[in-house]
Tab-separated table of C-alpha atoms in Angstrom:
chain	number	residue	atom	x	y	z
V	6	MET	CA	34.624	-27.151	-11.148
V	7	SER	CA	38.385	-27.016	-11.953
V	8	TYR	CA	41.202	-28.141	-9.672
V	9	PRO	CA	44.816	-27.032	-9.282
V	10	PRO	CA	47.451	-29.141	-11.057
V	11	PRO	CA	49.109	-32.000	-9.098
V	12	ALA	CA	52.087	-30.952	-6.972
V	13	PHE	CA	55.242	-33.152	-6.747
V	14	THR	CA	58.521	-33.056	-4.804
V	15	ALA	CA	61.939	-34.536	-5.496
V	16	ASP	CA	61.071	-37.487	-3.257
V	17	ASP	CA	58.204	-38.364	-5.492
V	18	LEU	CA	60.639	-39.184	-8.342
V	19	LEU	CA	61.864	-42.203	-6.364
V	20	ASP	CA	58.326	-43.671	-6.170
V	21	GLU	CA	56.911	-45.786	-8.964
V	22	THR	CA	53.468	-44.265	-8.390
V	23	PRO	CA	53.672	-40.514	-7.729
V	24	ARG	CA	51.231	-39.214	-5.116
V	25	ILE	CA	48.759	-36.494	-5.970
V	26	ARG	CA	48.672	-34.021	-3.098
V	27	GLU	CA	45.431	-32.586	-1.726
V	28	PRO	CA	44.526	-29.008	-2.756
V	29	ALA	CA	45.947	-26.322	-0.502
V	30	PRO	CA	43.819	-25.583	2.571
V	31	SER	CA	43.299	-21.968	1.471
V	32	TYR	CA	41.886	-23.111	-1.858
V	33	GLN	CA	39.548	-25.624	-0.208
V	34	ALA	CA	38.377	-22.958	2.227
V	35	GLU	CA	37.620	-20.650	-0.695
V	36	GLN	CA	35.597	-23.378	-2.378
V	37	ASP	CA	33.643	-23.937	0.848
V	38	ILE	CA	32.838	-20.226	1.165
V	39	TRP	CA	31.552	-20.063	-2.423
V	40	ALA	CA	29.432	-23.173	-1.895
V	41	ARG	CA	28.041	-21.717	1.331
V	42	TRP	CA	27.245	-18.416	-0.367
V	43	THR	CA	25.376	-20.205	-3.162
V	44	ALA	CA	23.231	-22.087	-0.631
V	45	VAL	CA	22.594	-18.995	1.487
V	46	ASP	CA	21.687	-16.831	-1.500
V	47	ARG	CA	19.254	-19.432	-2.849
V	48	ALA	CA	17.579	-19.628	0.558
V	49	ASN	CA	17.394	-15.829	0.619
V	50	GLN	CA	15.684	-15.790	-2.785
V	51	ARG	CA	13.212	-18.438	-1.695
V	52	VAL	CA	12.314	-16.423	1.423
V	53	ALA	CA	11.741	-13.277	-0.663
V	54	ASP	CA	9.549	-15.165	-3.151
V	55	ILE	CA	7.524	-16.815	-0.375
V	56	GLN	CA	6.986	-13.489	1.411
V	57	VAL	CA	5.486	-11.975	-1.742
V	58	LYS	CA	3.216	-14.985	-2.239
V	59	VAL	CA	2.088	-14.988	1.393
V	60	ALA	CA	1.227	-11.281	1.199
V	61	GLU	CA	-0.898	-11.915	-1.906
V	62	LEU	CA	-2.684	-14.880	-0.322
V	63	GLU	CA	-3.329	-13.003	2.942
V	64	ALA	CA	-4.975	-10.165	1.024
V	65	GLU	CA	-7.100	-12.726	-0.828
V	66	LEU	CA	-7.919	-14.485	2.453
V	67	GLN	CA	-9.051	-11.238	4.055
V	68	ALA	CA	-11.442	-10.516	1.182
V	69	GLN	CA	-12.815	-14.068	1.053
V	70	ASP	CA	-13.182	-14.313	4.821
V	71	LYS	CA	-15.194	-11.090	4.813
V	72	GLU	CA	-17.464	-12.558	2.118
V	73	PHE	CA	-17.725	-15.799	4.101
V	74	GLN	CA	-18.881	-13.907	7.207
V	75	ARG	CA	-21.513	-12.126	5.110
V	76	MET	CA	-22.760	-15.461	3.725
V	77	LYS	CA	-22.748	-16.993	7.198
V	78	GLU	CA	-24.864	-14.169	8.566
V	79	LYS	CA	-27.287	-14.495	5.656
V	80	SER	CA	-27.656	-18.251	6.213
V	81	SER	CA	-28.151	-17.724	9.930
V	82	LYS	CA	-30.977	-15.237	9.355
V	83	LEU	CA	-32.677	-17.538	6.841
V	84	PHE	CA	-32.369	-20.483	9.233
V	85	GLU	CA	-33.832	-18.397	12.047
V	86	SER	CA	-36.728	-17.345	9.829
V	87	ILE	CA	-37.574	-21.027	9.250
V	88	HIS	CA	-36.711	-22.675	12.577
V	89	GLY	CA	-36.621	-19.728	14.970
V	90	LYS	CA	-37.223	-20.960	18.522
V	91	SER	CA	-37.258	-17.588	20.215
V	92	ARG	CA	-40.632	-16.558	18.906
V	93	THR	CA	-43.453	-16.278	21.403
V	94	PHE	CA	-46.850	-17.875	21.019
V	95	VAL	CA	-48.371	-14.452	20.278
V	96	HIS	CA	-45.749	-13.753	17.619
V	97	ASN	CA	-46.432	-17.081	15.889
V	98	ALA	CA	-50.187	-16.526	16.061
V	99	LEU	CA	-49.903	-13.058	14.530
V	100	ARG	CA	-47.595	-14.464	11.856
V	101	ARG	CA	-50.151	-17.134	10.945
V	102	ILE	CA	-52.914	-14.548	10.765
V	103	HIS	CA	-50.939	-12.266	8.456
V	104	SER	CA	-49.550	-15.042	6.283
V	105	GLY	CA	-52.949	-16.214	5.076
V	106	SER	CA	-53.970	-19.814	4.368
V	107	SER	CA	-51.971	-22.861	5.438
V	108	ALA	CA	-51.210	-23.676	1.777
V	109	LYS	CA	-49.743	-20.236	1.279
V	110	ARG	CA	-47.738	-20.578	4.488
V	111	ARG	CA	-46.346	-23.923	3.312
V	112	GLU	CA	-45.440	-22.381	-0.023
V	113	THR	CA	-43.672	-19.480	1.695
V	114	LYS	CA	-41.862	-21.856	4.039
V	115	ASP	CA	-40.764	-24.091	1.160
V	116	SER	CA	-39.468	-21.058	-0.699
V	117	SER	CA	-37.565	-19.912	2.395
V	118	ARG	CA	-36.132	-23.401	2.863
V	119	GLN	CA	-34.910	-23.501	-0.739
V	120	GLU	CA	-33.362	-20.064	-0.327
V	121	PHE	CA	-31.647	-21.209	2.865
V	122	GLU	CA	-30.290	-24.368	1.230
V	123	ALA	CA	-28.851	-22.334	-1.652
V	124	ALA	CA	-27.303	-19.832	0.757
V	125	HIS	CA	-25.920	-22.659	2.894
V	126	ARG	CA	-24.290	-24.287	-0.139
V	127	GLU	CA	-22.635	-20.982	-1.026
V	128	GLU	CA	-21.488	-20.563	2.573
V	129	THR	CA	-20.021	-24.088	2.659
V	130	SER	CA	-18.224	-23.559	-0.638
V	131	MET	CA	-16.739	-20.285	0.562
V	132	MET	CA	-15.737	-21.858	3.875
V	133	MET	CA	-13.768	-24.526	2.002
V	134	LYS	CA	-12.012	-21.829	-0.052
V	135	VAL	CA	-11.113	-19.913	3.111
V	136	GLU	CA	-9.777	-23.060	4.800
V	137	SER	CA	-7.784	-23.950	1.678
V	138	LEU	CA	-6.209	-20.496	1.639
V	139	ARG	CA	-5.298	-20.763	5.318
V	140	GLU	CA	-3.678	-24.155	4.734
V	141	ARG	CA	-1.662	-22.776	1.807
V	142	ILE	CA	-0.503	-19.819	3.889
V	143	ASP	CA	0.472	-22.115	6.776
V	144	GLY	CA	2.423	-24.342	4.382
V	145	LEU	CA	4.256	-21.386	2.869
V	146	ASN	CA	5.057	-19.987	6.304
V	147	THR	CA	6.539	-23.360	7.266
V	148	GLN	CA	8.699	-23.311	4.134
V	149	MET	CA	9.756	-19.749	4.880
V	150	GLN	CA	10.781	-20.610	8.445
V	151	HIS	CA	12.774	-23.555	7.093
V	152	ASN	CA	14.746	-21.245	4.783
V	153	MET	CA	15.086	-18.228	7.076
V	154	GLY	CA	17.693	-19.887	9.289
V	155	LEU	CA	20.064	-20.334	6.368
V	156	ALA	CA	19.144	-16.991	4.788
V	157	SER	CA	19.998	-15.186	8.040
V	158	GLU	CA	23.689	-16.001	7.408
V	159	ALA	CA	23.751	-13.920	4.207
V	160	ASP	CA	25.508	-10.877	5.713
V	161	GLN	CA	28.209	-12.916	7.424
V	162	VAL	CA	28.897	-15.228	4.451
V	163	PHE	CA	28.978	-12.300	2.009
V	164	GLU	CA	31.632	-10.563	4.111
V	165	LEU	CA	33.704	-13.763	4.282
V	166	LEU	CA	33.371	-14.159	0.513
V	167	GLY	CA	34.537	-10.589	-0.052
V	168	ALA	CA	37.552	-11.082	2.221
V	169	SER	CA	38.413	-14.354	0.470
V	170	PHE	CA	38.213	-12.731	-2.951
V	171	ALA	CA	40.334	-9.743	-1.879
V	172	SER	CA	43.083	-12.077	-0.643
V	173	SER	CA	43.126	-14.108	-3.877
V	174	VAL	CA	43.440	-11.340	-6.482
V	175	THR	CA	46.496	-9.267	-7.362
V	176	HIS	CA	44.770	-6.422	-9.218
V	177	SER	CA	41.295	-4.968	-9.782
V	178	PRO	CA	40.412	-3.888	-13.314
V	179	ALA	CA	38.228	-0.853	-13.970
V	180	HIS	CA	35.004	-2.839	-14.543
V	181	LEU	CA	35.442	-4.607	-11.195
V	182	ILE	CA	36.051	-1.335	-9.365
V	183	ALA	CA	32.919	0.103	-11.019
V	184	ALA	CA	30.877	-2.950	-9.910
V	185	GLU	CA	32.089	-2.539	-6.339
V	186	GLU	CA	31.214	1.169	-6.371
V	187	ARG	CA	27.700	0.406	-7.669
V	188	PHE	CA	27.225	-2.128	-4.904
V	189	ALA	CA	28.467	0.312	-2.254
V	190	GLU	CA	25.972	2.938	-3.461
V	191	LYS	CA	23.051	0.488	-3.524
V	192	SER	CA	24.062	-0.818	-0.121
V	193	ARG	CA	24.004	2.677	1.404
V	194	THR	CA	20.600	3.333	-0.183
V	195	HIS	CA	19.321	0.028	1.177
V	196	ASP	CA	20.549	0.776	4.691
V	197	THR	CA	18.755	4.135	4.694
V	198	ILE	CA	15.502	2.877	3.171
V	199	SER	CA	15.495	-0.348	5.167
V	200	SER	CA	15.955	1.449	8.483
V	201	GLN	CA	13.112	3.859	7.738
V	202	ALA	CA	10.848	1.138	6.349
V	203	GLN	CA	11.449	-1.187	9.302
V	204	THR	CA	10.624	1.559	11.788
V	205	LEU	CA	7.513	2.489	9.810
V	206	VAL	CA	6.309	-1.127	9.620
V	207	THR	CA	6.826	-1.635	13.361
V	208	ASP	CA	4.946	1.557	14.240
V	209	LEU	CA	2.147	0.883	11.751
V	210	LEU	CA	1.627	-2.604	13.193
V	211	ARG	CA	1.291	-1.020	16.620
V	212	ALA	CA	-1.012	1.708	15.266
V	213	ARG	CA	-3.189	-0.890	13.554
V	214	VAL	CA	-3.824	-2.668	16.863
V	215	THR	CA	-4.464	0.502	18.862
V	216	VAL	CA	-6.717	2.243	16.337
V	217	GLN	CA	-8.765	-0.936	15.879
V	218	HIS	CA	-9.245	-1.143	19.631
V	219	ALA	CA	-10.197	2.546	19.726
V	220	HIS	CA	-12.703	1.988	16.925
V	221	HIS	CA	-14.145	-1.068	18.689
V	222	TYR	CA	-14.626	0.774	21.988
V	223	TYR	CA	-16.084	3.837	20.297
V	224	MET	CA	-18.587	1.725	18.360
V	225	ILE	CA	-19.778	0.256	21.669
V	226	VAL	CA	-20.206	3.797	22.990
V	227	LEU	CA	-22.265	4.818	19.959
V	228	HIS	CA	-24.547	1.794	20.230
V	229	THR	CA	-25.045	2.398	23.936
V	230	ILE	CA	-25.887	6.090	23.547
V	231	ASP	CA	-28.158	5.375	20.585
V	232	ALA	CA	-30.038	2.765	22.610
V	233	LEU	CA	-30.327	5.044	25.652
V	234	ARG	CA	-31.705	7.921	23.619
V	235	GLY	CA	-33.777	5.728	21.304
V	236	THR	CA	-36.814	3.556	21.909
V	237	ALA	CA	-37.932	2.046	25.181
V	238	ILE	CA	-37.097	-1.400	23.761
V	239	GLY	CA	-33.552	-0.271	23.077
V	240	ARG	CA	-33.177	1.003	26.639
V	241	ALA	CA	-34.648	-2.202	28.052
V	242	ALA	CA	-32.172	-4.270	26.016
V	243	LEU	CA	-29.265	-2.555	27.766
V	244	GLY	CA	-30.297	-3.559	31.247
V	245	GLY	CA	-33.479	-1.883	32.329
V	246	MET	CA	-35.789	1.097	31.958
V	247	GLY	CA	-35.329	2.568	35.418
V	248	GLU	CA	-33.404	5.757	36.126
V	249	LEU	CA	-30.762	3.825	38.057
V	250	SER	CA	-30.094	1.515	35.106
V	251	LYS	CA	-30.001	4.469	32.762
V	252	HIS	CA	-27.494	6.260	34.988
V	253	ARG	CA	-25.303	3.153	35.105
V	254	ASP	CA	-25.380	2.689	31.310
V	255	TYR	CA	-24.368	6.308	30.692
V	256	ARG	CA	-21.502	5.859	33.151
V	257	VAL	CA	-20.351	2.662	31.403
V	258	ALA	CA	-20.450	4.485	28.059
V	259	ALA	CA	-18.275	7.256	29.512
V	260	GLU	CA	-15.779	4.710	30.869
V	261	THR	CA	-15.670	2.916	27.509
V	262	ALA	CA	-15.040	6.239	25.758
V	263	SER	CA	-12.044	6.738	28.059
V	264	LYS	CA	-10.660	3.376	26.923
V	265	ALA	CA	-11.104	4.454	23.300
V	266	GLN	CA	-9.246	7.711	24.023
V	267	ILE	CA	-6.328	5.857	25.643
V	268	CYS	CA	-6.007	3.596	22.612
V	269	PHE	CA	-6.141	6.534	20.223
V	270	ASN	CA	-3.519	8.410	22.245
V	271	GLU	CA	-1.168	5.495	21.606
V	272	THR	CA	-2.055	5.602	17.905
V	273	VAL	CA	-1.112	9.289	17.802
V	274	ARG	CA	2.149	8.601	19.622
V	275	VAL	CA	3.386	5.968	17.160
V	276	LEU	CA	2.172	7.816	14.046
V	277	THR	CA	3.503	11.278	14.946
V	278	PRO	CA	7.072	10.524	13.724
V	279	HIS	CA	5.578	9.429	10.385
V	280	VAL	CA	3.146	12.251	9.635
V	281	SER	CA	4.857	12.769	6.269
V	282	PHE	CA	3.604	9.315	5.236
V	283	ILE	CA	-0.034	10.104	6.057
V	284	PRO	CA	-1.781	11.014	2.772
V	285	GLU	CA	-3.487	14.368	2.295
V	286	GLU	CA	-6.965	12.845	2.254
V	287	VAL	CA	-6.406	11.179	5.662
V	288	MET	CA	-4.545	14.007	7.424
V	289	PRO	CA	-7.715	16.104	8.089
V	290	ASP	CA	-9.276	13.113	9.880
V	291	PHE	CA	-6.108	12.613	11.929
V	292	GLU	CA	-5.979	16.282	12.955
V	293	LYS	CA	-9.706	16.440	13.681
V	294	LEU	CA	-9.522	13.367	15.919
V	295	LYS	CA	-6.621	14.885	17.859
V	296	GLU	CA	-8.565	18.127	18.240
V	297	MET	CA	-11.994	16.707	19.152
V	298	GLY	CA	-10.895	13.642	21.075
V	299	LEU	CA	-13.083	10.611	21.754
V	300	LEU	CA	-14.587	11.642	25.102
V	301	GLN	CA	-17.976	12.915	23.909
V	302	ALA	CA	-19.757	10.234	25.970
V	303	THR	CA	-17.989	11.503	29.093
V	304	LYS	CA	-19.244	15.019	28.390
V	305	ILE	CA	-22.758	13.679	27.765
V	306	TYR	CA	-22.631	11.916	31.127
V	307	ASP	CA	-21.524	15.140	32.793
V	308	LEU	CA	-24.301	17.100	31.097
V	309	MET	CA	-26.887	14.697	32.440
V	310	TYR	CA	-25.592	13.917	35.925
V	311	SER	CA	-23.108	16.570	37.020
V	312	TRP	CA	-24.506	19.575	38.932
V	313	LYS	CA	-21.805	21.739	37.333
V	314	HIS	CA	-23.567	21.468	33.968
V	315	MET	CA	-27.166	21.989	35.053
V	316	SER	CA	-28.338	24.879	32.891
V	317	SER	CA	-30.894	25.827	30.284
V	318	GLY	CA	-28.349	25.146	27.521
V	319	ASP	CA	-28.109	21.419	28.258
V	320	ALA	CA	-30.322	20.406	25.321
V	321	LYS	CA	-28.232	22.396	22.862
V	322	SER	CA	-24.977	21.080	24.324
V	323	MET	CA	-26.311	17.521	24.232
V	324	LYS	CA	-27.226	17.852	20.559
V	325	LEU	CA	-23.757	19.216	19.796
V	326	MET	CA	-22.080	16.278	21.572
V	327	LEU	CA	-24.203	13.762	19.672
V	328	GLN	CA	-23.278	15.404	16.378
V	329	LYS	CA	-19.607	15.347	17.355
V	330	GLN	CA	-19.880	11.633	18.113
V	331	GLU	CA	-21.021	10.917	14.565
V	332	THR	CA	-18.244	13.073	13.118
V	333	VAL	CA	-15.582	11.439	15.278
V	334	PHE	CA	-16.775	7.939	14.409
V	335	ALA	CA	-16.630	8.680	10.685
V	336	CYS	CA	-13.086	10.097	11.005
V	337	LEU	CA	-11.973	7.200	13.192
V	338	THR	CA	-13.335	4.654	10.709
V	339	ARG	CA	-11.470	6.215	7.788
V	340	MET	CA	-8.311	6.407	9.894
V	341	ALA	CA	-8.548	2.739	10.888
V	342	VAL	CA	-9.101	1.676	7.275
V	343	TRP	CA	-6.053	3.660	6.097
V	344	VAL	CA	-3.759	2.200	8.761
V	345	GLN	CA	-4.944	-1.314	7.997
V	346	ASN	CA	-4.339	-0.867	4.260
V	347	GLU	CA	-1.000	0.903	4.743
V	348	VAL	CA	0.642	-1.934	6.694
V	349	PRO	CA	0.968	-4.275	3.654
V	350	THR	CA	2.246	-1.343	1.555
V	351	ALA	CA	4.988	-0.533	4.070
V	352	GLU	CA	5.910	-4.211	4.361
V	353	ALA	CA	6.168	-4.408	0.557
V	354	ASP	CA	8.489	-1.369	0.535
V	355	LEU	CA	10.700	-3.054	3.125
V	356	ARG	CA	10.831	-6.258	1.069
V	357	ALA	CA	11.648	-4.254	-2.071
V	358	ALA	CA	14.604	-2.586	-0.318
V	359	ARG	CA	15.973	-5.968	0.717
V	360	VAL	CA	15.479	-7.452	-2.753
V	361	SER	CA	17.344	-4.510	-4.318
V	362	ARG	CA	20.278	-4.972	-1.905
V	363	ASP	CA	20.361	-8.730	-2.507
V	364	GLN	CA	20.347	-8.204	-6.269
V	365	ALA	CA	23.302	-5.813	-5.938
V	366	ARG	CA	25.154	-8.490	-4.005
V	367	ARG	CA	24.516	-11.044	-6.737
V	368	GLU	CA	25.791	-8.648	-9.393
V	369	LEU	CA	28.980	-8.078	-7.406
V	370	THR	CA	29.602	-11.766	-6.722
V	371	SER	CA	29.075	-12.461	-10.440
V	372	ALA	CA	31.732	-9.823	-11.211
V	373	TRP	CA	34.083	-11.463	-8.700
V	374	LYS	CA	33.532	-14.870	-10.255
V	375	ALA	CA	34.080	-13.511	-13.773
V	376	HIS	CA	37.342	-11.909	-12.637
V	377	ILE	CA	38.513	-15.215	-11.123
V	378	VAL	CA	37.842	-16.962	-14.432
V	379	SER	CA	39.574	-14.272	-16.446
V	380	ASP	CA	42.615	-14.459	-14.151
V	381	SER	CA	42.786	-18.223	-14.709
V	382	LEU	CA	42.248	-18.898	-11.054
V	383	PRO	CA	40.320	-21.984	-9.936
V	384	THR	CA	36.700	-21.445	-10.792
V	385	PRO	CA	34.292	-21.661	-7.837
V	386	SER	CA	31.334	-23.988	-8.182
């Protein structure tokens, strides 16, 4: 850091020890602005770096958590096969009959126990990895929050720095004018892209919630209808085998389908402004879902219990509705997967737009600083 030369007055010549005056307030203010900009820009860079790392770790966490749930389910089934308490006396007796001698049963049980212990070790190891990832993400998020307060001042401090520079220079050479024009162009591009990307991210986050809820409700509907039209055990598991219970379960399925339709309607609403972003392979599913709707269970209920639909064509209509259910569920699943995967992509595009704008700012401030040096003005720290 360089300082302005000492300033003296005629009165100072009478003193034996001349006084060195403090730098002019305007100069000190300029130094403060440059120091503030350096701190703010570093915080901004740290936030951008942390966001990228968090996105990578969250994707890894999602994959490992899915594997952990699979391992947990496997261990649970193996444990139940060894220590299951829900088996009846008849079930255990039949199992002993079919499993042969006691020695063979012990051998089978020992093998199952070893398999369970191995699966449990894998599950425990994966659980520790998942917890470690969550702790790392939490730590990074804490760091990011710590830096975001300072980074949020970037726009204001950059404007103050630009005003300070403009007031301290007497001329702008061609290379400086060119740097300012490049920044202005990148800034306009950033504003356009950032606005679109922010809107897209917000709407995709909303669509992700609503389409997941729609998928959840529709899966309940499918399971209910499958159980009602399947085995007697499946019908009994729902709540009973009587006609009254059956009527109630069909009505609940129809009501649940209505919930799924409401959620999907909201998905359509938030995605409609962004249809150009929906890829060609997903668009047919989106259009088919809008056309067919998610109310097949309501129509099935009407076919079975509404006098308006009592006709000889009920069996054919019922079969058509069941086929439509399977088609709709397949389309809805693909749609939900696309929305879920598209959210991180849109967030990455938004981060990229901000990084590009921030880099343009750094290039311009470097040009300002180089001009200050070349003009023999005090060099900012």
